[in-house]
Amino acid sequence: MLPIRGLKPTATITASLREASAEIHLCPLRVKSQGILTLLFALMSRDPFGCGLGADVDPHPPRLERSNLLLYRNSKGEVRPVKSVRDWQKRRAEIRRAMEEVMGPLPGKGKRCPLDVHVEEEVDGGDYVRRFLTYASEPGSRVPAFLLVPKAVLQTKQKASGVLCLHQTHPLGQKVVVGLGNSPNDEYGVDLVKRGYVCLAPAYPLLANYQPDLKGLGYESGTMKAIWDNVRGLDLLESLPFVKRGRFGAIGHSLGGHNSIFTAAFDNRIKVIVSSCGFDSFVDYYDGDPAVWGPERGWCQTRYMPRLARYAGRLDEIPFDFPELIGALAPRRVFVNAPLGDTNFKWRSADAALKAAAPVYRLYRAPQNLRVEHPDCGHSFPVEMRQAAYRSIDEILK
């Protein structure tokens, strides 16, 4: 066989091919077992020879409109209207890929090690038991968490539904959720265990008593580490003999509010999501003030998504946003508390996100599963909103 002029050595081609395969979302070809022509085309589309071949291939096509969710990109990259749930699933897959572009990839089976649960303390809470424990979410990382279990469940053979109770940004972390933080509006874990649910309140990375080495563990963001810890938290709940499998809730205020949404976007076992003061559109966050989009500010902190700092001054190019995330939760129940006086996340923007997602819910014939409330208060989860949220959880899980 005659050598191809300018072709890289075999080892270099192999390395380039590995890179192409690792970034398959940027290349429309599958490079495994496709023959020499596919190999050459895949390499040329990445322009390894520096000669401009494949320059007309756009690895980052313009993002689809954030407020019009009934558009999707077909296999040819053409934008088409969503006319069916099958069409929508293509848009939903693109939203998840965009999340991973910013957050880093969701870990795979290689990190699903044995949970190795260690119960460190057990306290009698009256009609429930509170356990402080740690679990191995992945090799080299243990998550501190509280588990609240109704005594009625422990004393009978009946099974209860499980709920992830995710805490806000607070110096005491997950303690506030279980009544140990002198913060009554955050005690939804205590409220829900008294309603008969088994509640798991895991810590959030880089807050309070939980300081994992994100880089050492291979994470691009604290957000993705939190998502994976929560996914393993659901695995933990499923491992308990007194918990129903495959149907869970997630509830959170502020940080816990968007943590619930992010986790549910990646784990369909969560059937009802409650987000209190948890989001507005990225383009509306603090009116786009450049000062909050620098490194280690706002959403760009290490414990959130540092890559978002790249989009300072061009927030409309962030590849995913909350209107799309709410749509990605369809047809599951979503309850949003967006107070009129919240100075962190604007209620009008949260309202607009749910309106943008509404057509997707209508596509599933489940418009009743979207609900937003606007109490006249500040950045808070007041009792009347918590009770309404609990009723919403009951309707799905009971």
mmCIF file of N, CA, C and O in Angstrom, residues 91-149:
data_model
loop_
_atom_site.group_PDB
_atom_site.id
_atom_site.type_symbol
_atom_site.label_atom_id
_atom_site.label_comp_id
_atom_site.label_asym_id
_atom_site.label_seq_id
_atom_site.Cartn_x
_atom_site.Cartn_y
_atom_site.Cartn_z
ATOM 1 N N ARG A 91 -34.717 16.528 21.569
ATOM 2 C CA ARG A 91 -34.364 17.824 22.181
ATOM 3 C C ARG A 91 -33.899 17.615 23.621
ATOM 4 O O ARG A 91 -32.915 18.233 24.065
ATOM 5 N N ARG A 92 -34.575 16.738 24.341
ATOM 6 C CA ARG A 92 -34.199 16.480 25.723
ATOM 7 C C ARG A 92 -32.780 15.922 25.801
ATOM 8 O O ARG A 92 -31.992 16.311 26.671
ATOM 9 N N ALA A 93 -32.435 15.037 24.895
ATOM 10 C CA ALA A 93 -31.079 14.480 24.880
ATOM 11 C C ALA A 93 -30.050 15.577 24.623
ATOM 12 O O ALA A 93 -28.954 15.573 25.211
ATOM 13 N N GLU A 94 -30.396 16.540 23.776
ATOM 14 C CA GLU A 94 -29.479 17.648 23.502
ATOM 15 C C GLU A 94 -29.311 18.527 24.741
ATOM 16 O O GLU A 94 -28.210 19.029 25.021
ATOM 17 N N ILE A 95 -30.377 18.693 25.516
ATOM 18 C CA ILE A 95 -30.298 19.476 26.751
ATOM 19 C C ILE A 95 -29.353 18.802 27.746
ATOM 20 O O ILE A 95 -28.507 19.451 28.367
ATOM 21 N N ARG A 96 -29.479 17.497 27.871
ATOM 22 C CA ARG A 96 -28.594 16.782 28.800
ATOM 23 C C ARG A 96 -27.143 16.849 28.347
ATOM 24 O O ARG A 96 -26.232 17.008 29.168
ATOM 25 N N ARG A 97 -26.914 16.749 27.045
ATOM 26 C CA ARG A 97 -25.523 16.880 26.561
ATOM 27 C C ARG A 97 -24.981 18.264 26.862
ATOM 28 O O ARG A 97 -23.809 18.424 27.221
ATOM 29 N N ALA A 98 -25.841 19.282 26.736
ATOM 30 C CA ALA A 98 -25.419 20.654 27.028
ATOM 31 C C ALA A 98 -25.085 20.821 28.508
ATOM 32 O O ALA A 98 -24.126 21.514 28.871
ATOM 33 N N MET A 99 -25.869 20.182 29.378
ATOM 34 C CA MET A 99 -25.567 20.225 30.812
ATOM 35 C C MET A 99 -24.182 19.640 31.079
ATOM 36 O O MET A 99 -23.383 20.227 31.819
ATOM 37 N N GLU A 100 -23.877 18.505 30.458
ATOM 38 C CA GLU A 100 -22.580 17.869 30.677
ATOM 39 C C GLU A 100 -21.442 18.678 30.062
ATOM 40 O O GLU A 100 -20.307 18.620 30.537
ATOM 41 N N GLU A 101 -21.738 19.442 29.017
ATOM 42 C CA GLU A 101 -20.718 20.314 28.423
ATOM 43 C C GLU A 101 -20.238 21.351 29.438
ATOM 44 O O GLU A 101 -19.065 21.717 29.468
ATOM 45 N N VAL A 102 -21.154 21.789 30.294
ATOM 46 C CA VAL A 102 -20.830 22.799 31.304
ATOM 47 C C VAL A 102 -20.424 22.163 32.632
ATOM 48 O O VAL A 102 -19.462 22.591 33.277
ATOM 49 N N MET A 103 -21.145 21.127 33.041
ATOM 50 C CA MET A 103 -20.936 20.517 34.359
ATOM 51 C C MET A 103 -19.840 19.461 34.368
ATOM 52 O O MET A 103 -19.325 19.107 35.427
ATOM 53 N N GLY A 104 -19.493 18.944 33.196
ATOM 54 C CA GLY A 104 -18.654 17.759 33.117
ATOM 55 C C GLY A 104 -19.549 16.534 33.013
ATOM 56 O O GLY A 104 -20.744 16.593 33.297
ATOM 57 N N PRO A 105 -18.993 15.398 32.599
ATOM 58 C CA PRO A 105 -19.815 14.218 32.338
ATOM 59 C C PRO A 105 -20.362 13.571 33.606
ATOM 60 O O PRO A 105 -19.717 13.575 34.651
ATOM 61 N N LEU A 106 -21.560 13.019 33.475
ATOM 62 C CA LEU A 106 -22.127 12.217 34.554
ATOM 63 C C LEU A 106 -21.304 10.939 34.688
ATOM 64 O O LEU A 106 -21.062 10.247 33.702
ATOM 65 N N PRO A 107 -20.842 10.594 35.901
ATOM 66 C CA PRO A 107 -20.060 9.365 36.062
ATOM 67 C C PRO A 107 -20.840 8.133 35.604
ATOM 68 O O PRO A 107 -22.080 8.127 35.597
ATOM 69 N N GLY A 108 -20.106 7.102 35.239
ATOM 70 C CA GLY A 108 -20.721 5.866 34.782
ATOM 71 C C GLY A 108 -20.597 4.745 35.798
ATOM 72 O O GLY A 108 -20.330 4.972 36.985
ATOM 73 N N LYS A 109 -20.745 3.514 35.307
ATOM 74 C CA LYS A 109 -20.763 2.346 36.186
ATOM 75 C C LYS A 109 -19.466 2.189 36.964
ATOM 76 O O LYS A 109 -19.466 1.623 38.053
ATOM 77 N N GLY A 110 -18.365 2.687 36.410
ATOM 78 C CA GLY A 110 -17.084 2.534 37.078
ATOM 79 C C GLY A 110 -17.039 3.164 38.455
ATOM 80 O O GLY A 110 -16.219 2.780 39.304
ATOM 81 N N LYS A 111 -17.914 4.156 38.715
ATOM 82 C CA LYS A 111 -17.926 4.817 40.026
ATOM 83 C C LYS A 111 -19.034 4.282 40.936
ATOM 84 O O LYS A 111 -19.177 4.736 42.065
ATOM 85 N N ARG A 112 -19.803 3.311 40.428
ATOM 86 C CA ARG A 112 -20.898 2.780 41.247
ATOM 87 C C ARG A 112 -20.381 1.647 42.126
ATOM 88 O O ARG A 112 -20.677 0.480 41.923
ATOM 89 N N CYS A 113 -19.606 2.012 43.106
ATOM 90 C CA CYS A 113 -19.011 1.035 44.016
ATOM 91 C C CYS A 113 -20.038 0.643 45.087
ATOM 92 O O CYS A 113 -21.101 1.259 45.200
ATOM 93 N N PRO A 114 -19.754 -0.384 45.907
ATOM 94 C CA PRO A 114 -20.638 -0.699 47.038
ATOM 95 C C PRO A 114 -20.834 0.522 47.929
ATOM 96 O O PRO A 114 -19.890 1.268 48.200
ATOM 97 N N LEU A 115 -22.051 0.721 48.423
ATOM 98 C CA LEU A 115 -22.370 1.914 49.216
ATOM 99 C C LEU A 115 -21.677 1.913 50.580
ATOM 100 O O LEU A 115 -21.379 2.980 51.120
ATOM 101 N N ASP A 116 -21.446 0.739 51.140
ATOM 102 C CA ASP A 116 -20.692 0.614 52.392
ATOM 103 C C ASP A 116 -21.178 1.621 53.436
ATOM 104 O O ASP A 116 -20.422 2.451 53.946
ATOM 105 N N VAL A 117 -22.462 1.548 53.771
ATOM 106 C CA VAL A 117 -23.083 2.513 54.678
ATOM 107 C C VAL A 117 -22.578 2.314 56.113
ATOM 108 O O VAL A 117 -22.577 1.199 56.636
ATOM 109 N N HIS A 118 -22.132 3.420 56.728
ATOM 110 C CA HIS A 118 -21.710 3.409 58.131
ATOM 111 C C HIS A 118 -22.658 4.310 58.927
ATOM 112 O O HIS A 118 -22.709 5.522 58.683
ATOM 113 N N VAL A 119 -23.391 3.743 59.864
ATOM 114 C CA VAL A 119 -24.249 4.542 60.742
ATOM 115 C C VAL A 119 -23.413 5.004 61.932
ATOM 116 O O VAL A 119 -22.930 4.181 62.722
ATOM 117 N N GLU A 120 -23.243 6.320 62.039
ATOM 118 C CA GLU A 120 -22.385 6.885 63.086
ATOM 119 C C GLU A 120 -23.159 7.212 64.358
ATOM 120 O O GLU A 120 -22.597 7.208 65.461
ATOM 121 N N GLU A 121 -24.451 7.522 64.201
ATOM 122 C CA GLU A 121 -25.243 7.932 65.370
ATOM 123 C C GLU A 121 -26.721 7.693 65.073
ATOM 124 O O GLU A 121 -27.176 7.857 63.938
ATOM 125 N N GLU A 122 -27.462 7.303 66.114
ATOM 126 C CA GLU A 122 -28.917 7.154 65.979
ATOM 127 C C GLU A 122 -29.595 7.878 67.124
ATOM 128 O O GLU A 122 -29.209 7.702 68.299
ATOM 129 N N VAL A 123 -30.588 8.710 66.793
ATOM 130 C CA VAL A 123 -31.279 9.524 67.796
ATOM 131 C C VAL A 123 -32.783 9.291 67.679
ATOM 132 O O VAL A 123 -33.325 9.230 66.568
ATOM 133 N N ASP A 124 -33.448 9.176 68.817
ATOM 134 C CA ASP A 124 -34.905 9.023 68.861
ATOM 135 C C ASP A 124 -35.541 10.394 68.676
ATOM 136 O O ASP A 124 -35.334 11.302 69.490
ATOM 137 N N GLY A 125 -36.319 10.549 67.599
ATOM 138 C CA GLY A 125 -36.976 11.822 67.335
ATOM 139 C C GLY A 125 -38.432 11.857 67.736
ATOM 140 O O GLY A 125 -39.173 12.734 67.294
ATOM 141 N N GLY A 126 -38.865 10.900 68.554
ATOM 142 C CA GLY A 126 -40.265 10.836 68.961
ATOM 143 C C GLY A 126 -40.998 9.805 68.114
ATOM 144 O O GLY A 126 -41.010 8.613 68.434
ATOM 145 N N ASP A 127 -41.595 10.253 67.013
ATOM 146 C CA ASP A 127 -42.282 9.312 66.123
ATOM 147 C C ASP A 127 -41.419 8.915 64.931
ATOM 148 O O ASP A 127 -41.897 8.311 63.983
ATOM 149 N N TYR A 128 -40.139 9.261 64.979
ATOM 150 C CA TYR A 128 -39.214 8.843 63.932
ATOM 151 C C TYR A 128 -37.820 8.661 64.518
ATOM 152 O O TYR A 128 -37.534 9.071 65.654
ATOM 153 N N VAL A 129 -36.946 8.033 63.744
ATOM 154 C CA VAL A 129 -35.560 7.836 64.137
ATOM 155 C C VAL A 129 -34.664 8.635 63.187
ATOM 156 O O VAL A 129 -34.888 8.625 61.965
ATOM 157 N N ARG A 130 -33.697 9.347 63.747
ATOM 158 C CA ARG A 130 -32.737 10.090 62.931
ATOM 159 C C ARG A 130 -31.385 9.403 63.012
ATOM 160 O O ARG A 130 -30.840 9.226 64.107
ATOM 161 N N ARG A 131 -30.852 9.037 61.852
ATOM 162 C CA ARG A 131 -29.545 8.396 61.799
ATOM 163 C C ARG A 131 -28.565 9.285 61.048
ATOM 164 O O ARG A 131 -28.878 9.762 59.947
ATOM 165 N N PHE A 132 -27.406 9.504 61.638
ATOM 166 C CA PHE A 132 -26.324 10.168 60.918
ATOM 167 C C PHE A 132 -25.429 9.074 60.363
ATOM 168 O O PHE A 132 -24.989 8.182 61.106
ATOM 169 N N LEU A 133 -25.176 9.127 59.067
ATOM 170 C CA LEU A 133 -24.412 8.060 58.410
ATOM 171 C C LEU A 133 -23.515 8.644 57.328
ATOM 172 O O LEU A 133 -23.617 9.828 56.981
ATOM 173 N N THR A 134 -22.660 7.798 56.809
ATOM 174 C CA THR A 134 -21.891 8.136 55.608
ATOM 175 C C THR A 134 -22.041 6.971 54.634
ATOM 176 O O THR A 134 -22.240 5.825 55.033
ATOM 177 N N TYR A 135 -21.955 7.300 53.339
ATOM 178 C CA TYR A 135 -22.003 6.249 52.321
ATOM 179 C C TYR A 135 -20.973 6.557 51.238
ATOM 180 O O TYR A 135 -20.612 7.723 51.008
ATOM 181 N N ALA A 136 -20.483 5.506 50.608
ATOM 182 C CA ALA A 136 -19.487 5.650 49.545
ATOM 183 C C ALA A 136 -20.213 5.890 48.228
ATOM 184 O O ALA A 136 -20.812 4.978 47.668
ATOM 185 N N SER A 137 -20.153 7.126 47.752
ATOM 186 C CA SER A 137 -20.797 7.428 46.471
ATOM 187 C C SER A 137 -19.935 6.984 45.299
ATOM 188 O O SER A 137 -20.422 6.789 44.188
ATOM 189 N N GLU A 138 -18.623 6.827 45.559
ATOM 190 C CA GLU A 138 -17.667 6.399 44.545
ATOM 191 C C GLU A 138 -16.375 6.034 45.272
ATOM 192 O O GLU A 138 -16.206 6.370 46.457
ATOM 193 N N PRO A 139 -15.453 5.365 44.613
ATOM 194 C CA PRO A 139 -14.190 5.043 45.279
ATOM 195 C C PRO A 139 -13.480 6.312 45.746
ATOM 196 O O PRO A 139 -13.317 7.263 44.994
ATOM 197 N N GLY A 140 -13.114 6.357 47.009
ATOM 198 C CA GLY A 140 -12.370 7.490 47.542
ATOM 199 C C GLY A 140 -13.218 8.658 47.997
ATOM 200 O O GLY A 140 -12.671 9.721 48.295
ATOM 201 N N SER A 141 -14.532 8.484 48.089
ATOM 202 C CA SER A 141 -15.379 9.607 48.494
ATOM 203 C C SER A 141 -16.580 9.102 49.294
ATOM 204 O O SER A 141 -17.385 8.306 48.792
ATOM 205 N N ARG A 142 -16.694 9.579 50.528
ATOM 206 C CA ARG A 142 -17.827 9.217 51.385
ATOM 207 C C ARG A 142 -18.669 10.459 51.671
ATOM 208 O O ARG A 142 -18.139 11.530 51.995
ATOM 209 N N VAL A 143 -19.969 10.308 51.560
ATOM 210 C CA VAL A 143 -20.909 11.424 51.712
ATOM 211 C C VAL A 143 -21.557 11.357 53.089
ATOM 212 O O VAL A 143 -22.152 10.331 53.444
ATOM 213 N N PRO A 144 -21.468 12.427 53.898
ATOM 214 C CA PRO A 144 -22.218 12.462 55.156
ATOM 215 C C PRO A 144 -23.684 12.803 54.880
ATOM 216 O O PRO A 144 -23.988 13.631 54.014
ATOM 217 N N ALA A 145 -24.580 12.159 55.600
ATOM 218 C CA ALA A 145 -26.012 12.377 55.359
ATOM 219 C C ALA A 145 -26.804 12.017 56.605
ATOM 220 O O ALA A 145 -26.339 11.264 57.473
ATOM 221 N N PHE A 146 -28.016 12.548 56.683
ATOM 222 C CA PHE A 146 -28.970 12.140 57.703
ATOM 223 C C PHE A 146 -30.070 11.313 57.047
ATOM 224 O O PHE A 146 -30.541 11.653 55.954
ATOM 225 N N LEU A 147 -30.470 10.248 57.719
ATOM 226 C CA LEU A 147 -31.583 9.419 57.272
ATOM 227 C C LEU A 147 -32.659 9.482 58.348
ATOM 228 O O LEU A 147 -32.404 9.165 59.511
ATOM 229 N N LEU A 148 -33.853 9.901 57.949
ATOM 230 C CA LEU A 148 -34.988 9.977 58.863
ATOM 231 C C LEU A 148 -35.982 8.881 58.485
ATOM 232 O O LEU A 148 -36.413 8.795 57.335
ATOM 233 N N VAL A 149 -36.347 8.053 59.470
ATOM 234 C CA VAL A 149 -37.225 6.907 59.210
ATOM 235 C C VAL A 149 -38.397 6.929 60.191
ATOM 236 O O VAL A 149 -38.178 6.967 61.422
#
